[in-house]
Every structure is written in C-alpha cells, then in structure tokens.
Short mmCIF file of C-alpha atoms in Angstrom, two decimals:
data_model
loop_
_atom_site.label_atom_id
_atom_site.label_comp_id
_atom_site.label_asym_id
_atom_site.label_seq_id
_atom_site.Cartn_x
_atom_site.Cartn_y
_atom_site.Cartn_z
CA UNK A 298 42.95 -36.56 17.37
CA UNK A 299 43.21 -32.87 16.60
CA UNK A 300 40.75 -30.11 15.93
CA UNK A 301 39.96 -29.44 12.31
CA UNK A 302 40.99 -26.06 10.93
CA UNK A 303 38.54 -23.66 9.34
CA UNK A 304 39.00 -25.06 5.84
CA UNK A 305 38.63 -28.61 7.08
CA UNK A 306 35.42 -27.67 8.89
CA UNK A 307 33.93 -26.25 5.71
CA UNK A 308 34.77 -29.28 3.60
CA UNK A 309 34.30 -32.11 6.10
CA UNK A 310 31.42 -34.55 6.33
CA UNK A 311 28.85 -35.57 8.90
CA UNK A 312 27.15 -38.90 9.43
CA UNK A 313 25.61 -40.08 6.20
CA UNK A 314 28.30 -38.30 4.15
CA UNK A 315 26.38 -35.00 4.24
CA UNK A 316 28.82 -32.12 3.62
CA UNK A 317 29.14 -29.72 6.53
CA UNK A 318 28.82 -26.71 4.23
CA UNK A 319 25.41 -28.01 3.07
CA UNK A 320 24.23 -28.05 6.67
CA UNK A 321 25.58 -24.54 7.20
CA UNK A 322 23.71 -23.27 4.13
CA UNK A 323 20.52 -24.92 5.32
CA UNK A 324 20.83 -23.11 8.64
CA UNK A 325 21.49 -19.74 6.99
CA UNK A 326 18.31 -18.30 5.43
CA UNK A 327 20.31 -15.66 3.57
CA UNK A 328 22.15 -18.34 1.56
CA UNK A 329 19.06 -19.91 0.01
CA UNK A 330 17.30 -18.96 -3.26
CA UNK A 331 14.71 -16.21 -2.79
CA UNK A 332 16.27 -15.54 0.62
CA UNK A 333 15.11 -11.92 0.48
CA UNK A 334 11.54 -13.14 0.93
CA UNK A 335 12.46 -14.62 4.30
CA UNK A 336 13.39 -11.25 5.74
CA UNK A 337 11.46 -8.80 3.53
CA UNK A 338 9.21 -7.91 6.47
CA UNK A 339 12.30 -6.64 8.31
CA UNK A 340 12.92 -3.96 5.68
CA UNK A 341 9.31 -2.85 5.93
CA UNK A 342 9.62 -2.61 9.71
CA UNK A 343 12.72 -0.44 9.37
CA UNK A 344 10.75 2.01 7.22
CA UNK A 345 7.73 1.90 9.52
CA UNK A 346 9.81 2.42 12.67
CA UNK A 347 11.72 5.35 11.17
CA UNK A 348 8.41 6.99 10.21
CA UNK A 349 6.86 6.38 13.62
CA UNK A 350 9.89 7.73 15.49
CA UNK A 351 10.12 10.84 13.31
CA UNK A 352 13.57 10.14 11.85
CA UNK A 353 12.73 11.57 8.43
CA UNK A 354 11.02 14.63 9.91
CA UNK A 355 13.98 15.47 12.16
CA UNK A 356 16.53 15.18 9.37
CA UNK A 357 14.35 17.09 6.89
CA UNK A 358 14.00 20.01 9.31
CA UNK A 359 17.64 20.04 10.46
CA UNK A 360 19.92 22.76 9.02
CA UNK A 361 22.41 20.07 7.99
CA UNK A 362 23.40 16.43 8.45
CA UNK A 363 23.33 15.11 12.02
CA UNK A 364 25.30 12.54 13.96
CA UNK A 365 23.50 9.49 15.29
CA UNK A 366 23.94 10.89 18.81
CA UNK A 367 22.22 14.13 17.77
CA UNK A 368 19.37 12.19 16.15
CA UNK A 369 18.98 10.06 19.28
CA UNK A 370 18.89 13.17 21.46
CA UNK A 371 16.33 14.81 19.20
CA UNK A 372 14.07 11.75 19.18
CA UNK A 373 14.61 10.65 22.76
CA UNK A 374 15.78 7.22 21.61
CA UNK A 375 18.70 4.99 22.60
CA UNK A 376 22.02 5.94 20.95
CA UNK A 377 22.87 2.36 19.96
CA UNK A 378 19.45 1.52 18.55
CA UNK A 379 19.32 4.83 16.69
CA UNK A 380 22.67 4.23 15.03
CA UNK A 381 21.62 0.74 13.93
CA UNK A 382 18.36 2.10 12.49
CA UNK A 383 20.07 4.97 10.68
CA UNK A 384 22.71 2.72 9.12
CA UNK A 385 20.04 0.32 7.91
CA UNK A 386 18.07 3.22 6.41
CA UNK A 387 21.24 4.19 4.55
CA UNK A 388 21.58 0.65 3.16
CA UNK A 389 17.94 0.81 2.04
CA UNK A 390 18.68 4.13 0.27
CA UNK A 391 16.21 5.94 2.53
CA UNK A 392 18.94 8.16 4.02
CA UNK A 393 22.47 9.19 3.10
CA UNK A 394 25.60 9.24 5.25
CA UNK A 395 28.80 11.28 5.04
CA UNK A 396 31.76 9.64 6.79
CA UNK A 397 34.29 12.35 6.00
CA UNK A 398 35.99 14.06 8.90
CA UNK A 399 36.17 10.93 11.02
CA UNK A 400 32.49 10.66 11.99
CA UNK A 401 29.23 9.65 10.38
CA UNK A 402 26.70 12.38 9.62
CA UNK A 403 23.24 11.39 8.39
CA UNK A 404 21.01 13.38 6.07
CA UNK A 405 17.82 13.18 4.03
CA UNK A 406 17.59 11.86 0.50
CA UNK A 407 15.34 13.29 -2.17
CA UNK A 408 13.03 10.31 -1.61
CA UNK A 409 12.79 10.81 2.15
CA UNK A 410 12.23 14.57 1.84
CA UNK A 411 9.52 14.14 -0.76
CA UNK A 412 7.65 11.07 0.46
CA UNK A 413 8.61 10.25 4.06
CA UNK A 414 8.76 13.59 5.88
CA UNK A 415 5.25 14.34 7.09
CA UNK A 416 5.26 18.04 6.13
CA UNK A 417 5.89 17.35 2.44
CA UNK A 418 2.83 17.92 0.21
CA UNK A 419 3.51 14.51 -1.37
CA UNK A 420 4.17 12.75 1.93
CA UNK A 421 3.24 9.08 2.32
CA UNK A 422 3.86 9.27 6.07
CA UNK A 423 0.33 8.59 7.24
CA UNK A 424 -0.41 5.73 4.84
CA UNK A 425 2.84 4.10 5.99
CA UNK A 426 1.71 4.37 9.60
CA UNK A 427 -1.61 2.83 8.60
CA UNK A 428 0.21 -0.03 6.90
CA UNK A 429 2.36 -0.51 9.99
CA UNK A 430 -0.43 -0.38 12.56
CA UNK A 431 -3.30 -1.98 10.63
CA UNK A 432 -2.41 -3.86 7.46
CA UNK A 433 0.77 -5.41 8.85
CA UNK A 434 -1.05 -6.78 11.89
CA UNK A 435 -3.82 -8.28 9.75
CA UNK A 436 -1.27 -9.97 7.50
CA UNK A 437 0.16 -11.65 10.59
CA UNK A 438 -3.02 -13.77 10.51
CA UNK A 439 -2.89 -14.61 6.78
CA UNK A 440 -2.72 -18.36 7.39
CA UNK A 441 -5.90 -18.18 9.47
CA UNK A 442 -7.60 -16.06 6.80
CA UNK A 443 -6.82 -18.76 4.24
CA UNK A 444 -8.18 -21.41 6.61
CA UNK A 445 -11.53 -19.78 7.32
CA UNK A 446 -11.94 -17.25 4.48
CA UNK A 447 -12.66 -14.47 6.98
CA UNK A 448 -11.12 -11.05 7.59
CA UNK A 449 -8.81 -10.90 10.58
CA UNK A 450 -9.71 -7.63 12.32
CA UNK A 451 -11.15 -9.34 15.37
CA UNK A 452 -7.98 -11.37 15.88
CA UNK A 453 -5.69 -8.42 15.20
CA UNK A 454 -7.59 -5.68 17.06
CA UNK A 455 -10.55 -7.19 18.87
CA UNK A 456 -13.02 -5.14 16.79
CA UNK A 457 -15.04 -6.02 13.67
CA UNK A 458 -13.73 -4.84 10.32
CA UNK A 459 -16.72 -2.55 9.72
CA UNK A 460 -15.53 -0.09 12.37
CA UNK A 461 -12.03 0.25 10.93
CA UNK A 462 -13.05 0.14 7.27
CA UNK A 463 -15.54 2.97 7.76
CA UNK A 464 -12.65 5.17 8.87
CA UNK A 465 -10.76 4.38 5.67
CA UNK A 466 -13.67 5.74 3.64
CA UNK A 467 -13.34 9.07 5.43
CA UNK A 468 -9.88 9.67 3.99
CA UNK A 469 -9.28 12.68 1.77
CA UNK A 470 -6.27 11.19 0.02
CA UNK A 471 -6.04 12.66 -3.51
CA UNK A 472 -7.01 10.34 -6.34
CA UNK A 473 -4.98 10.11 -9.53
CA UNK A 474 -8.13 10.62 -11.56
CA UNK A 475 -6.53 11.84 -14.77
CA UNK A 476 -4.87 8.48 -15.49
CA UNK A 477 -8.22 6.78 -14.90
CA UNK A 478 -10.60 9.00 -16.86
CA UNK A 479 -8.29 9.31 -19.86
CA UNK A 480 -8.48 5.55 -20.46
CA UNK A 481 -11.92 5.85 -22.05
CA UNK A 482 -13.68 7.95 -24.64
CA UNK A 483 -16.68 7.98 -22.34
CA UNK A 484 -18.35 11.28 -23.08
CA UNK A 485 -17.74 12.51 -19.53
CA UNK A 486 -18.71 16.02 -20.56
CA UNK A 487 -22.37 15.01 -20.61
CA UNK A 488 -24.99 16.30 -18.22
CA UNK A 489 -24.77 13.60 -15.55
CA UNK A 490 -22.13 11.35 -14.02
CA UNK A 491 -22.42 9.23 -10.88
CA UNK A 492 -19.50 8.27 -8.64
CA UNK A 493 -20.18 4.87 -7.10
CA UNK A 494 -18.87 4.16 -3.60
CA UNK A 495 -17.86 7.77 -3.67
CA UNK A 496 -15.90 7.76 -0.38
CA UNK A 497 -15.01 11.35 0.46
CA UNK A 498 -15.94 12.58 -3.01
CA UNK A 499 -12.33 13.06 -4.08
CA UNK A 500 -12.77 11.12 -7.32
CA UNK A 501 -16.04 12.88 -8.12
CA UNK A 502 -14.41 16.24 -7.47
CA UNK A 503 -11.60 15.41 -9.91
CA UNK A 504 -14.13 14.32 -12.53
CA UNK A 505 -16.04 17.59 -12.18
CA UNK A 506 -12.84 19.63 -12.46
CA UNK A 507 -11.74 17.77 -15.59
CA UNK A 508 -15.22 17.94 -17.18
CA UNK A 509 -17.00 21.10 -15.97
CA UNK A 510 -20.05 20.32 -18.11
CA UNK A 511 -21.02 17.23 -16.16
CA UNK A 512 -23.21 16.96 -13.06
CA UNK A 513 -21.68 14.60 -10.50
CA UNK A 514 -23.64 12.55 -7.97
CA UNK A 515 -21.84 10.76 -5.14
CA UNK A 516 -23.65 7.74 -3.71
CA UNK A 517 -22.46 5.68 -0.78
CA UNK A 518 -23.34 4.90 2.82
CA UNK A 519 -25.03 7.84 4.63
CA UNK A 520 -22.04 8.56 6.89
CA UNK A 521 -19.71 8.51 3.88
CA UNK A 522 -21.91 10.89 1.90
CA UNK A 523 -21.84 13.29 4.85
CA UNK A 524 -18.04 13.33 4.57
CA UNK A 525 -18.32 14.09 0.85
CA UNK A 526 -20.03 17.38 1.67
CA UNK A 527 -16.58 18.77 2.45
CA UNK A 528 -15.89 18.66 -1.29
CA UNK A 529 -19.35 19.77 -2.39
CA UNK A 530 -21.11 22.46 -0.30
CA UNK A 531 -24.49 21.56 -1.83
CA UNK A 532 -25.21 17.86 -2.27
CA UNK A 533 -28.78 16.72 -2.90
CA UNK A 534 -29.81 13.34 -1.58
CA UNK A 535 -30.85 11.14 -4.49
CA UNK A 536 -31.20 7.52 -5.42
CA UNK A 537 -28.92 6.40 -8.18
CA UNK A 538 -30.55 5.55 -11.47
CA UNK A 539 -29.00 5.05 -14.87
CA UNK A 540 -30.42 6.55 -18.00
CA UNK A 541 -29.94 4.67 -21.24
CA UNK A 542 -26.27 4.92 -22.11
CA UNK A 543 -25.30 5.78 -18.54
CA UNK A 544 -22.12 4.25 -17.22
CA UNK A 545 -20.51 2.94 -14.05
CA UNK A 546 -16.75 3.39 -13.55
CA UNK A 547 -15.03 0.80 -11.35
CA UNK A 548 -11.49 1.54 -10.19
CA UNK A 549 -9.74 -1.62 -9.05
CA UNK A 550 -6.59 -3.61 -9.69
CA UNK A 551 -7.23 -6.16 -12.45
CA UNK A 552 -5.90 -9.70 -12.31
CA UNK A 553 -4.61 -11.31 -15.49
CA UNK A 554 -7.06 -13.46 -17.42
CA UNK A 555 -5.83 -16.63 -15.71
CA UNK A 556 -5.79 -15.00 -12.26
CA UNK A 557 -2.10 -15.76 -11.76
CA UNK A 558 -0.71 -12.26 -11.95
CA UNK A 559 0.39 -9.55 -11.80
CA UNK A 560 2.05 -10.08 -8.43
CA UNK A 561 1.00 -6.66 -7.09
CA UNK A 562 -2.65 -7.45 -7.77
CA UNK A 563 -2.31 -10.89 -6.20
CA UNK A 564 -0.96 -9.24 -3.06
CA UNK A 565 -3.83 -6.74 -3.17
CA UNK A 566 -6.20 -9.69 -3.41
CA UNK A 567 -4.74 -11.35 -0.31
CA UNK A 568 -4.93 -8.00 1.44
CA UNK A 569 -8.62 -7.83 0.57
CA UNK A 570 -9.01 -11.29 2.08
CA UNK A 571 -7.38 -10.50 5.43
CA UNK A 572 -9.11 -7.12 5.76
CA UNK A 573 -12.48 -7.37 4.00
CA UNK A 574 -13.07 -11.02 3.02
CA UNK A 575 -12.95 -9.74 -0.56
CA UNK A 576 -10.66 -10.28 -3.52
CA UNK A 577 -9.49 -8.73 -6.79
CA UNK A 578 -10.97 -10.04 -10.04
CA UNK A 579 -10.16 -10.77 -13.66
CA UNK A 580 -11.79 -8.79 -16.49
CA UNK A 581 -14.05 -11.78 -17.23
CA UNK A 582 -15.23 -11.90 -13.62
CA UNK A 583 -16.08 -8.19 -13.70
CA UNK A 584 -17.99 -8.65 -16.94
CA UNK A 585 -20.02 -11.44 -15.37
CA UNK A 586 -20.81 -9.40 -12.24
CA UNK A 587 -21.80 -6.34 -14.25
CA UNK A 588 -23.84 -8.36 -16.75
CA UNK A 589 -25.84 -9.79 -13.84
CA UNK A 590 -26.63 -6.20 -12.83
CA UNK A 591 -27.87 -5.33 -16.31
CA UNK A 592 -24.76 -3.75 -17.81
CA UNK A 593 -23.91 -4.80 -21.35
CA UNK A 594 -21.00 -2.78 -22.73
CA UNK A 595 -18.09 -3.48 -20.34
CA UNK A 596 -14.62 -2.17 -21.15
CA UNK A 597 -11.53 -3.02 -19.08
CA UNK A 598 -8.42 -0.86 -19.33
CA UNK A 599 -4.97 -1.17 -17.82
CA UNK A 600 -3.56 2.14 -16.60
CA UNK A 601 0.05 1.12 -16.06
CA UNK A 602 -0.35 1.92 -12.37
CA UNK A 603 -1.51 -0.13 -9.39
CA UNK A 604 -5.19 0.51 -10.15
CA UNK A 605 -6.99 -0.14 -13.41
CA UNK A 606 -10.39 0.88 -14.75
CA UNK A 607 -13.58 -0.87 -15.79
CA UNK A 608 -16.31 1.12 -17.55
CA UNK A 609 -19.75 -0.46 -17.87
CA UNK A 610 -22.78 1.00 -19.66
CA UNK A 611 -26.46 0.24 -19.34
#
C-alpha cells in the first residue's frame, strides 16, 4: 500500500462510492451556494469592532497613512490582532492600504471619513454602536422570538424592552423629511399639522421648516414630549383631534402586497419582532388598521429609500 498523492486524494472515493471532494465541499461552508450568508455576521462584527476601537477616528485624524504597529500603539491594542482587523477592513473597502516602500500603510477611505469617523457631521458611528450592542444581541435570540412571539430584551440584557425603547425615542437623529413630505400633495401649508409618535420632534421640526404656514403639534408619551421641547421652546399640551380633512402621516417600511418582500423590509419586520414584538405591514394591512380608526382616504407611497409613507385622512 502507498499513500495517495494530492490529486488522488481529491478524486478518490469513500465507502458508498461518495467522492472525497464532495465530502470536502460539504465541510467547507465557503464552497456552498449562498455561502456568504453563513459568515455575513463576521463582516458586520469587523465593522462594529473597528468603530468601537476607534480605528476610523485614529486614521481620520492622522496626518497621513499609518502602519499597523502605529495604529496598535495609538489604540492600545495587540499588534497582531490590529493588523488582521486592518487588512480585513481593506478587503471590505472600509480602509485603503499602500504597500509601496516595503511596508503596509493604512489610511481612510472617503466612506470611512464621511460615515464612520465619529467627528464627521454625517457620521453613522453611534448607530453602528447601537446595532452592535443592542440589535445584534437581540438577533442572537431570533429562534426564540419565532418560538414565543416575544421580544428578546430580557434574554439579551435582563431588562424589559420598554426601558431600552424609551431611550431610542430620545434620539435627535435627523429625519430625511423632504423625501417623505414630497410624496403627497397633502396641503401641508394649512393651519394645523400633527406629528404622531413625535419622538424628539425632529420630523415635526422639518415639516414646520418646509411649510412655515402650518402649526405643528407633537403628541407622544409625556417623557417623549418633554424631549421634543428642545426643538420647540413653547409647546402647549393638547389632546390630538382631527378636523374634517385632517390627516395622519405614518412613516414605515412597506411590505409588498403579498408580504414576501422587499428583503430589507422583511429584515426590518424580524427586527421589530425581536425588539418590540411588532412587525412591518403591507399597504392593505395599513388601510385596514386606519379604516378601523375612522380614516377613509389612505394613500401609500414608496419613497425609494428604506422608509415609505402612508397618508390617511379623516
């Protein structure tokens, strides 16, 4: 007997005439169809870790490209781990590398300077940390959420979802209101507009700036309305009522009519499940909900972005 060479090993057979290369492919997740889904979470973790460690901040503030050793020294991280992280960021197009001169020097990309460095006015740094520390952990319990139909905050953090979700409502993240309001000929310039679940008042503020002739009322939970005062120095407490012809604007991601797409909205819907026990809806489902509340004229509009718009009138 003699040992098989490499080519023989790849083309040999096992018991039951199963080719060895078939077994090898079965053991290698990267060789299967849709293999990227098996390890997609790893790419997210690379981005999250680089944000948490301050990689993008350090490189954005540096006078020029830095070696991995210099980055490790600046961050207080291990040289080997830092080099591995930097090289993976380069492969993900989050950073660039210059290997001229016999050594690798790492620098920012336009994307990392604009969206990943925390001092950029368009930075996504903090939402990425939220995704890493909150959303990601909840998604780790997706199977349990499907089993029991409940949000997973208690399992992930040991606290009920109400405590964490209230903090989300206090955010002052800018709202892309123009793409929402321009979807309807709604007569926003009229004397009165109400912003439902107004959060910090950011959406209401944008509405008022686009249509100076309208009077905007934010209604939400008491602690949320208190936060909205930062946008509006004078805010009268009032119950919400709709005059004839008044409208309610709902900003959400719309599912297709059959509920089987788009993929982004389906993922949003699962995210609502694991975090709030909620879900996204189809236009027909929104029409049914709003009709039950007395709204008759319901218009649904796609914006081309992640969030769509539903306008309902009394």
